[in-house]
Coordinates of N, CA and C in Angstrom, one line a residue:
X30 N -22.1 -0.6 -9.7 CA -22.4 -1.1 -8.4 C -22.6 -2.6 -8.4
X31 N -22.7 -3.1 -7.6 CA -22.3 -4.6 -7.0 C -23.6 -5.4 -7.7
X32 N -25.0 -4.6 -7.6 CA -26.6 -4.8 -8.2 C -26.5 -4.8 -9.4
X33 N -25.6 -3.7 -10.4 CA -26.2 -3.3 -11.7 C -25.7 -1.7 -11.7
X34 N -25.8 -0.9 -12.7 CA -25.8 0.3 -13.0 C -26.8 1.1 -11.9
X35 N -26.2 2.4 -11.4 CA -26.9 3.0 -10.7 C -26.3 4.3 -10.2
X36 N -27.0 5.3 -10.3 CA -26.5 6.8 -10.2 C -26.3 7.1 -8.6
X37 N -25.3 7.7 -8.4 CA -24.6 7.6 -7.2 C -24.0 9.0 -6.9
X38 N -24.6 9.6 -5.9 CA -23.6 11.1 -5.4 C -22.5 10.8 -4.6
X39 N -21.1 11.3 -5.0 CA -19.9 11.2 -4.4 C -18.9 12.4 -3.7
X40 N -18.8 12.6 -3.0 CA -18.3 14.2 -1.9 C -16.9 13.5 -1.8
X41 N -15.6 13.8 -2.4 CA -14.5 14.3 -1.6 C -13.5 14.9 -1.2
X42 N -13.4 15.0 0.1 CA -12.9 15.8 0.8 C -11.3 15.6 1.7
X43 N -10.1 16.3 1.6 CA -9.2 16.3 2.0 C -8.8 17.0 3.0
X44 N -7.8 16.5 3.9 CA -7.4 16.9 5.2 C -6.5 16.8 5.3
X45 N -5.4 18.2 5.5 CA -3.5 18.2 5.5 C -3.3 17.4 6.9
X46 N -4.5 17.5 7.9 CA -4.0 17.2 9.1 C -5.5 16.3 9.7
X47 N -5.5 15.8 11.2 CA -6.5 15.6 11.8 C -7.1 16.6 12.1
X48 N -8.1 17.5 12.6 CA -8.8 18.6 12.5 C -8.8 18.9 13.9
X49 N -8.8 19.4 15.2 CA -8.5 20.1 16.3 C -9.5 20.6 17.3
X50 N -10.2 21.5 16.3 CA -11.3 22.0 16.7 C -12.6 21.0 16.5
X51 N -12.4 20.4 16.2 CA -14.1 19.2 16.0 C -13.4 17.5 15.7
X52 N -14.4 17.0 15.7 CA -14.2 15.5 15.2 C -14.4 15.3 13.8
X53 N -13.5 14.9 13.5 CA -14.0 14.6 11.8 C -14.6 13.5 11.7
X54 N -15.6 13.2 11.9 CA -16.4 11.8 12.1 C -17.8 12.3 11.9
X55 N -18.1 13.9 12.7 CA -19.3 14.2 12.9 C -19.5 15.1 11.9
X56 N -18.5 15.7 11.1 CA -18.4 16.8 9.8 C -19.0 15.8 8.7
X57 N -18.4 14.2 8.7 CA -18.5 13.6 7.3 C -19.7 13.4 7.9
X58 N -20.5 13.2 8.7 CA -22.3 12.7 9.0 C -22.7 13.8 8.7
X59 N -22.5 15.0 8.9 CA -23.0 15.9 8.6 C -23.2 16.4 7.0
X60 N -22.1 16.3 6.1 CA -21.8 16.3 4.6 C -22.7 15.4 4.4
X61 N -23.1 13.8 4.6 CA -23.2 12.9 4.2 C -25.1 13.2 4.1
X62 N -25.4 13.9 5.5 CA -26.5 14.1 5.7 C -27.1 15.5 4.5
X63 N -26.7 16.2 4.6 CA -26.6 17.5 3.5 C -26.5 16.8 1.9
X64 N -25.9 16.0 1.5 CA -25.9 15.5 0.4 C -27.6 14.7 0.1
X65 N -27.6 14.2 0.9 CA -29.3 13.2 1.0 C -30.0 14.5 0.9
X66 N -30.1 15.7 1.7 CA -31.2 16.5 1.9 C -31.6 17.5 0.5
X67 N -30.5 17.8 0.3 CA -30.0 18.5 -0.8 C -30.4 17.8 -2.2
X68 N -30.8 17.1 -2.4 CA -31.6 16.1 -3.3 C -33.0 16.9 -3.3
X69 N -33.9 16.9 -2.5 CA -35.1 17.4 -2.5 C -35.3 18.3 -3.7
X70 N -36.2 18.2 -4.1 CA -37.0 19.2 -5.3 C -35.6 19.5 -6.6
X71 N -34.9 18.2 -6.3 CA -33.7 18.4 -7.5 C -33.8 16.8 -7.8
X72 N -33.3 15.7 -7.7 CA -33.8 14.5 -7.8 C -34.7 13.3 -7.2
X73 N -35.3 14.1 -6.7 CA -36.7 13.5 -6.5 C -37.8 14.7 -5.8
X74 N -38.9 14.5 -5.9 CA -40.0 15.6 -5.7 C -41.2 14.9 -4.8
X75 N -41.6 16.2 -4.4 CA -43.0 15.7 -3.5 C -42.7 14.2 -2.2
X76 N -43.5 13.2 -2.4 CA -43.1 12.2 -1.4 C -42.6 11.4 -2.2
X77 N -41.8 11.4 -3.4 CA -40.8 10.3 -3.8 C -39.5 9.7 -3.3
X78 N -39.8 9.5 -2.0 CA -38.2 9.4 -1.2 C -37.6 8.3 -1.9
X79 N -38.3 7.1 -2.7 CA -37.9 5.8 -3.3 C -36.8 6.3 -4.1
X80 N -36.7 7.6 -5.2 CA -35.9 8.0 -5.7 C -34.6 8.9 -5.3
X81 N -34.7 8.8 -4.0 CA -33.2 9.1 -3.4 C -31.9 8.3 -4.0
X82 N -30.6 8.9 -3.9 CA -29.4 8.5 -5.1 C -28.8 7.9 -3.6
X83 N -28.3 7.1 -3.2 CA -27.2 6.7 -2.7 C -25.8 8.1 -2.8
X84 N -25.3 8.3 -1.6 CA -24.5 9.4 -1.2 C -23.0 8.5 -0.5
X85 N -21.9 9.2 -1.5 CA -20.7 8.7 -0.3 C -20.2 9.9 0.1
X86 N -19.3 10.3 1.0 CA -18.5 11.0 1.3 C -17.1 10.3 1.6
X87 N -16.5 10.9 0.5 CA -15.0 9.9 1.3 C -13.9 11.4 1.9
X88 N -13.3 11.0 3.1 CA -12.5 11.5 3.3 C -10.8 11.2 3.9
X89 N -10.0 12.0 3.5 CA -8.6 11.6 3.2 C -7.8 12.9 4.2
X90 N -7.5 12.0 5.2 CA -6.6 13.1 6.1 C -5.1 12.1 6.2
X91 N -4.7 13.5 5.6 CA -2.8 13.2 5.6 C -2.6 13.3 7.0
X92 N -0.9 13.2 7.0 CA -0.1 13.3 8.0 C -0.4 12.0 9.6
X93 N -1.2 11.4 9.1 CA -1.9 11.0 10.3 C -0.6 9.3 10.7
X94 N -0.8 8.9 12.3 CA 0.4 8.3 13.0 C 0.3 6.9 11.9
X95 N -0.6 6.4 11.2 CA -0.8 5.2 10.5 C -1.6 5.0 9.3
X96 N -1.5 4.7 8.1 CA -2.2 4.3 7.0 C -3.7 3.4 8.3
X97 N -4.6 3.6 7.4 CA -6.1 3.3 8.1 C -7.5 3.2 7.0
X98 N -8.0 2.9 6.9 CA -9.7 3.0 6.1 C -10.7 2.2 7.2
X99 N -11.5 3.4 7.2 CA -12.8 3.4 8.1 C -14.1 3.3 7.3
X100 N -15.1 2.7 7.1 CA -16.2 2.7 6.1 C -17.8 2.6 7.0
X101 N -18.2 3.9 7.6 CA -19.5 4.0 8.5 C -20.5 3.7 7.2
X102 N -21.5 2.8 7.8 CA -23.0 3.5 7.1 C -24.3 2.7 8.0
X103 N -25.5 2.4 7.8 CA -26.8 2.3 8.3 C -26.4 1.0 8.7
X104 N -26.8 1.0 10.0 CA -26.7 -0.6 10.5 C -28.2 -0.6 11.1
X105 N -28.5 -1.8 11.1 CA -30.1 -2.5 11.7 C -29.9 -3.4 13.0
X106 N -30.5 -2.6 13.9 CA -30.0 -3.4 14.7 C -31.8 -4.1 15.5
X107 N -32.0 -5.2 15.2 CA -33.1 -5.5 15.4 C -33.8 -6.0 17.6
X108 N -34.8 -5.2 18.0 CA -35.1 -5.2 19.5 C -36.3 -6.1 19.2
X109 N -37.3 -5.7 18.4 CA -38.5 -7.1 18.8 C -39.3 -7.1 17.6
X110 N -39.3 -8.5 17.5 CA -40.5 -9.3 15.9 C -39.2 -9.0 14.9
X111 N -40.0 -9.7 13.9 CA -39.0 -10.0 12.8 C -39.5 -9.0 11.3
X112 N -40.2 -8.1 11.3 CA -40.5 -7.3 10.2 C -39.5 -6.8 9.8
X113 N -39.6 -7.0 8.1 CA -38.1 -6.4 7.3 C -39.2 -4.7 7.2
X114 N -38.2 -4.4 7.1 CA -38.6 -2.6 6.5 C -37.9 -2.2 5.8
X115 N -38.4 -1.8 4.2 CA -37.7 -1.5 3.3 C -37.4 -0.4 2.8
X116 N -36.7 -0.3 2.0 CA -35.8 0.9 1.9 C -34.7 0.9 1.4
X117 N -33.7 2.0 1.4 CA -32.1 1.7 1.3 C -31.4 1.6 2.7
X118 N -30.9 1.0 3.1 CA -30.0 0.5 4.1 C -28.9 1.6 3.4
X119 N -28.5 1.1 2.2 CA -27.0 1.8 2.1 C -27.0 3.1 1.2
X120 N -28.1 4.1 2.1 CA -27.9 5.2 1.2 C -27.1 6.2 2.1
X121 N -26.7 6.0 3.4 CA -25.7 7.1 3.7 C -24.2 6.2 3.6
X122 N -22.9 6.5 3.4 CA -21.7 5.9 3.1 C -20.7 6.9 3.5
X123 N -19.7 6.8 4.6 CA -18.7 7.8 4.9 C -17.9 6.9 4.9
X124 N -16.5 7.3 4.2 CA -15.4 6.4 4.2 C -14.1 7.6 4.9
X125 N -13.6 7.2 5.6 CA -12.4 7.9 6.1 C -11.3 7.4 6.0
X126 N -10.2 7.9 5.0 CA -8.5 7.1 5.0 C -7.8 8.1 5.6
X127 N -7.0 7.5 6.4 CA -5.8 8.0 6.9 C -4.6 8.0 6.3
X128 N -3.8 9.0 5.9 CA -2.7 8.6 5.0 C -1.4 8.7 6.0
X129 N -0.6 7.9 6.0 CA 0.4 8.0 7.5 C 1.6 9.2 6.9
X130 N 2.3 9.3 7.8 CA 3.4 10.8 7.5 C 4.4 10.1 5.9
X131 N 4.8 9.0 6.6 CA 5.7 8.4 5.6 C 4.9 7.3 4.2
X132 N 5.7 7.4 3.4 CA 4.8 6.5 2.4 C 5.3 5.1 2.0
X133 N 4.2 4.3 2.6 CA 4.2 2.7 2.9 C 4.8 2.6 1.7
X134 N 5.8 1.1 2.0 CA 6.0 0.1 1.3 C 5.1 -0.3 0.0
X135 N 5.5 -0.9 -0.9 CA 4.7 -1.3 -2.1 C 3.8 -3.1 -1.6
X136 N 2.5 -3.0 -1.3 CA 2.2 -4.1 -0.9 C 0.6 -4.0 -1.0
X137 N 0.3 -4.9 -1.3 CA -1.1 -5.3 -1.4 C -2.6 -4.6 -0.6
X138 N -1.9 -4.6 0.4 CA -2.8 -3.6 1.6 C -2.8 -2.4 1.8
X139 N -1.7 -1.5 1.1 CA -1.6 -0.8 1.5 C -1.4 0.0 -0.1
X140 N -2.0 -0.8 -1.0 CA -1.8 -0.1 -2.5 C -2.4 1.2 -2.7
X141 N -4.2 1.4 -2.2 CA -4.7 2.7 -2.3 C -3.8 4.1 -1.3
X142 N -3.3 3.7 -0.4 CA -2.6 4.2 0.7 C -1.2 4.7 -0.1
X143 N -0.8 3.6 -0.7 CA 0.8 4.5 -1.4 C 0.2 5.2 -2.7
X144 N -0.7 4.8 -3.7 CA -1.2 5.7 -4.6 C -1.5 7.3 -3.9
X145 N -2.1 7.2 -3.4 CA -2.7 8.5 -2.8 C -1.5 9.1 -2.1
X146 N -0.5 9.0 -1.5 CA 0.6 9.5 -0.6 C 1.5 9.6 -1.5
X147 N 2.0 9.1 -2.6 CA 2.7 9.2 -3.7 C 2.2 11.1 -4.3
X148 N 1.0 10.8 -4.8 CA 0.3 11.8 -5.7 C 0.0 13.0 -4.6
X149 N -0.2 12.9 -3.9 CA -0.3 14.1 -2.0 C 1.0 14.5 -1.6
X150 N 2.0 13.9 -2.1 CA 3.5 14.0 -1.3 C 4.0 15.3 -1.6
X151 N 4.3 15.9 -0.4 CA 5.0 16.9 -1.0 C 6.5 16.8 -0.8
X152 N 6.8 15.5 -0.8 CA 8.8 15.6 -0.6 C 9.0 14.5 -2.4
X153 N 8.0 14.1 -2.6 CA 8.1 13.0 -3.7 C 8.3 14.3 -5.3
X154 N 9.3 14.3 -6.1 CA 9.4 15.2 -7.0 C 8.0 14.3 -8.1
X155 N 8.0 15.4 -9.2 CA 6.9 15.0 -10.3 C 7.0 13.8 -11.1
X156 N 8.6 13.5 -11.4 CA 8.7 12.3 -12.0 C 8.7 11.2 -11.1
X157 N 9.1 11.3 -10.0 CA 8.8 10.1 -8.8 C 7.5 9.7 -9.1
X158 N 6.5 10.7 -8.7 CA 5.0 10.3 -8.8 C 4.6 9.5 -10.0
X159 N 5.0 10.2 -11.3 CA 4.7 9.7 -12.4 C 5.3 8.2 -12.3
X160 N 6.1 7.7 -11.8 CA 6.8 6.9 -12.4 C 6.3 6.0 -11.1
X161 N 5.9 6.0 -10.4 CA 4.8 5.3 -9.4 C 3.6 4.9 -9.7
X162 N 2.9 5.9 -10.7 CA 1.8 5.8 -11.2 C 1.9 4.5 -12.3
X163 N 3.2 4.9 -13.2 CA 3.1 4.5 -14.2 C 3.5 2.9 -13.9
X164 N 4.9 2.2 -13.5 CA 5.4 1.3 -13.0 C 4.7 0.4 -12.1
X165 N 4.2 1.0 -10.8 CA 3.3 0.0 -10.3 C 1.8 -0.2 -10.1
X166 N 1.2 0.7 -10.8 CA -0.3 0.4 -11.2 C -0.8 0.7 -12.5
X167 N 0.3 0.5 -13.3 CA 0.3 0.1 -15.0 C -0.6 0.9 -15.5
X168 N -0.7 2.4 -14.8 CA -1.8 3.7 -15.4 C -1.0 4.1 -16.3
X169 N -1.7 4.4 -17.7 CA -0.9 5.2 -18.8 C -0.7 6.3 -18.6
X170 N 0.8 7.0 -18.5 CA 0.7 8.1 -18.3 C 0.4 8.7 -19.7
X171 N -1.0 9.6 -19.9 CA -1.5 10.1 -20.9 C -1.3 12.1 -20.5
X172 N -1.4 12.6 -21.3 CA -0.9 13.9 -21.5 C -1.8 14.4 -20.0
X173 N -2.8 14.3 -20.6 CA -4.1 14.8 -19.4 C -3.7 14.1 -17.7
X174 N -3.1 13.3 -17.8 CA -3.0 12.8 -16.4 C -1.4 13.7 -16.0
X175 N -0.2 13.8 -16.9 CA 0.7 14.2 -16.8 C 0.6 16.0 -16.3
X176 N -0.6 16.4 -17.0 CA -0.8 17.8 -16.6 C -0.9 18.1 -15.1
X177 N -2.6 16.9 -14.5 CA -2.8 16.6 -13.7 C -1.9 16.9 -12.6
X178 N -1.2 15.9 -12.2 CA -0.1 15.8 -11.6 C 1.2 16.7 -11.2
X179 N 1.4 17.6 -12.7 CA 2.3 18.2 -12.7 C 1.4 19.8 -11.7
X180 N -0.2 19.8 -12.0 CA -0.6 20.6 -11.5 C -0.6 20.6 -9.5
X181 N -0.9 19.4 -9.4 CA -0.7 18.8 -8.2 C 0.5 19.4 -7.2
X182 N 1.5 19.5 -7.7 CA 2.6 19.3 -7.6 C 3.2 20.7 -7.4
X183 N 2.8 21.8 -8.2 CA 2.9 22.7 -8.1 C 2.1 23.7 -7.0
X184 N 0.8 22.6 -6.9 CA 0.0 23.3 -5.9 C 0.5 22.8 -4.5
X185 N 1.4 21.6 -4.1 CA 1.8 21.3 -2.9 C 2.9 22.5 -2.9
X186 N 3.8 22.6 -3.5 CA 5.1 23.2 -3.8 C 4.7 24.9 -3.2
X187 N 3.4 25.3 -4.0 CA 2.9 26.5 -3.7 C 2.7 26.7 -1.9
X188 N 1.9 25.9 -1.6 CA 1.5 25.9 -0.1 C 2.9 25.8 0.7
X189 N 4.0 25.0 0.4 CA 5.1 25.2 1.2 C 5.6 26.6 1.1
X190 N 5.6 27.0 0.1 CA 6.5 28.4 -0.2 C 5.3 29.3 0.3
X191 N 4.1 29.7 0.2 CA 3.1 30.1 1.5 C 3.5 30.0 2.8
X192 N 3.6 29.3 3.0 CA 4.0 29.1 4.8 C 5.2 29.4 5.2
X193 N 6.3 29.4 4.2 CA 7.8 29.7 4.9 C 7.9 31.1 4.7
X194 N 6.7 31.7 3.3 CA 6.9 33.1 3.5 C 6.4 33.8 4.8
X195 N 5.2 32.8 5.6 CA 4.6 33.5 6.4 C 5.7 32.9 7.4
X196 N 6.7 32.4 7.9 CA 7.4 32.2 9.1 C 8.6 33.0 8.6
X197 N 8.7 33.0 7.3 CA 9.7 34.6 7.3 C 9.3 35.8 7.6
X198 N 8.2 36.5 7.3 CA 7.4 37.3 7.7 C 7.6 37.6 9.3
X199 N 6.8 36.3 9.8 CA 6.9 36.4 11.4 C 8.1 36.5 12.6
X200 N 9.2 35.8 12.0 CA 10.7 36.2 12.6 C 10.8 37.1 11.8
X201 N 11.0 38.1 11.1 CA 11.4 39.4 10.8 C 10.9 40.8 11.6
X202 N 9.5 40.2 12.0 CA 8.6 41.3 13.2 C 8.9 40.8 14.6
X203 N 9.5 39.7 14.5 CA 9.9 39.7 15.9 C 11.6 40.0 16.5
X204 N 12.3 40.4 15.2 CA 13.7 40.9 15.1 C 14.5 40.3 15.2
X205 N 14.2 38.9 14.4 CA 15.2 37.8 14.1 C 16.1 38.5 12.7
X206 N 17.6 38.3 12.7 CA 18.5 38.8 12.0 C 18.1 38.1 10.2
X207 N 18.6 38.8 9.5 CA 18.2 37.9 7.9 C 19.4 36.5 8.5
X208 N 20.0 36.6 8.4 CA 21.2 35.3 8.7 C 20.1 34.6 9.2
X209 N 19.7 34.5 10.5 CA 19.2 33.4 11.3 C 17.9 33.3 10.2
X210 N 17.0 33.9 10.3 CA 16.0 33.6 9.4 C 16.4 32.5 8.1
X211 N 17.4 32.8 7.6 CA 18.0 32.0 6.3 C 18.4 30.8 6.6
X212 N 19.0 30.6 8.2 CA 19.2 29.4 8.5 C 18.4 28.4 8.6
X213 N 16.9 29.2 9.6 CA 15.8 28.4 9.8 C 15.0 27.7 8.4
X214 N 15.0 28.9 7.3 CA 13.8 28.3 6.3 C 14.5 27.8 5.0
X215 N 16.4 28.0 5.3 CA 16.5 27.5 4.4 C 17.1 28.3 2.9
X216 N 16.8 29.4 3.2 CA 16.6 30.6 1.8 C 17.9 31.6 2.1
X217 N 18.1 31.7 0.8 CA 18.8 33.2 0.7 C 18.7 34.4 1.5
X218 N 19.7 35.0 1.9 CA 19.1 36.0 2.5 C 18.4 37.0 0.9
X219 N 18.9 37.2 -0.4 CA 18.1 37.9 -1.5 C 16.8 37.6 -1.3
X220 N 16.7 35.8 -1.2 CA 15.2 35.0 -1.3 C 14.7 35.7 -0.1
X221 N 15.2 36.1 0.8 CA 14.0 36.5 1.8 C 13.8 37.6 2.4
X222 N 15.1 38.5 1.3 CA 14.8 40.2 1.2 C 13.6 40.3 0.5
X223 N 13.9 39.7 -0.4 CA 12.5 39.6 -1.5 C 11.2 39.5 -1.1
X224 N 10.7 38.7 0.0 CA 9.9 38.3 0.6 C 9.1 39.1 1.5
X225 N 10.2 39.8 2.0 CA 10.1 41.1 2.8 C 9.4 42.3 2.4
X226 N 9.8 42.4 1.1 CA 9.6 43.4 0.4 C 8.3 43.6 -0.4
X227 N 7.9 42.4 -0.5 CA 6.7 41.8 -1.3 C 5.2 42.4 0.3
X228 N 5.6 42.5 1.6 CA 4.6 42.4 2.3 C 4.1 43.8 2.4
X229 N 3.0 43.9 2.1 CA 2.8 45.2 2.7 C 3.0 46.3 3.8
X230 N 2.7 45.5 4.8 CA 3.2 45.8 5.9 C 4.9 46.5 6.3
X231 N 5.6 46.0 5.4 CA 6.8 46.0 5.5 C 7.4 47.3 4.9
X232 N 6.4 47.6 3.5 CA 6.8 48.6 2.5 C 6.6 50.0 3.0

């Protein structure tokens, strides 16, 4: 930290999309708030509030219209006399990044923004990533990071193939032809006999 060494709770949290049903503004106050409370009778006891950890929550919502970083925390806003009141000012911390659809240019401003959209991408193959990692922020690609990533990768990959099973699924109960289905998602009609066959429902 900016002071010296200092133990710090850190929450993060990912978002494929903006959220619909609530504000994501009032979720991270809410985490942010649960993280401080949730301390009690675990790092600090009785009335030692002085021993509270400083709490961030950061959060990262893809797909969003523009790259963005938002950073809320305790502001003082002073009404009458001049008494300091002490404490931590900066023990609540919510950071919100927006990661935009497309992935920015290589540029100064927008470096955490293409790291993270690189490594989140699900149209960027594994060696693209790696070779983003490695090339423009001179991280060693080491076995353990290569795993990483390759795991990453597989778990975006997974979630696409999730969801095209579930819109194959869904035109097939509404008596869309295998042809058209094949057109829309892309697949074999074998690939999405297969698919068919896999559903319970279906068998």
């Amino acid at each position: 930290m900016k002071d010296g060494l200092s133990q710090i709770i850190v929450n993060v949290e990912a978002q494929k999309d903006m959220p619909t049903e609530y504000h994501i503004l009032n979720r991270a106050i809410f985490y942010a708030c649960r993280l401080v409370s949730s301390q009690k009778e675990r790092d600090f006891v009785n009335k030692k509030y002085d021993d509270i950890k400083q709490v961030y929550t950061i959060w990262i919502c893809m797909n969003m219209p523009e790259d963005s970083t938002d950073y809320y925390y305790l502001a003082n806003k002073k009404l009458l006399g001049n008494c300091r009141w002490e404490g931590k000012q900066d023990m609540l911390n919510i950071v919100l990044i927006g990661l935009a659809k497309e992935l920015p240019r290589q540029h100064e401003k927008h470096e955490l923004h293409r790291l993270l959209g690189a490594l989140l991408s699900k149209s960027l193959t594994q060696s693209e990533k790696l070779n983003i990692i490695e090339k423009e922020y001179d991280i060693p690609l080491e076995e353990d990071l290569r795993k990483d990533v390759s795991v990453m990768c597989n778990l975006s990959q997974g979630i696409v193939d999730d969801t095209k099973a579930e819109i194959i699924i869904n035109m097939y109960k509404k008596g869309y032809t295998l042809e058209q289905i094949a057109d829309v998602t892309e697949k074999s009609i074998s690939e999405i006999e297969e698919i068919i066959k896999k559903e319970p429902a279906m068998a």
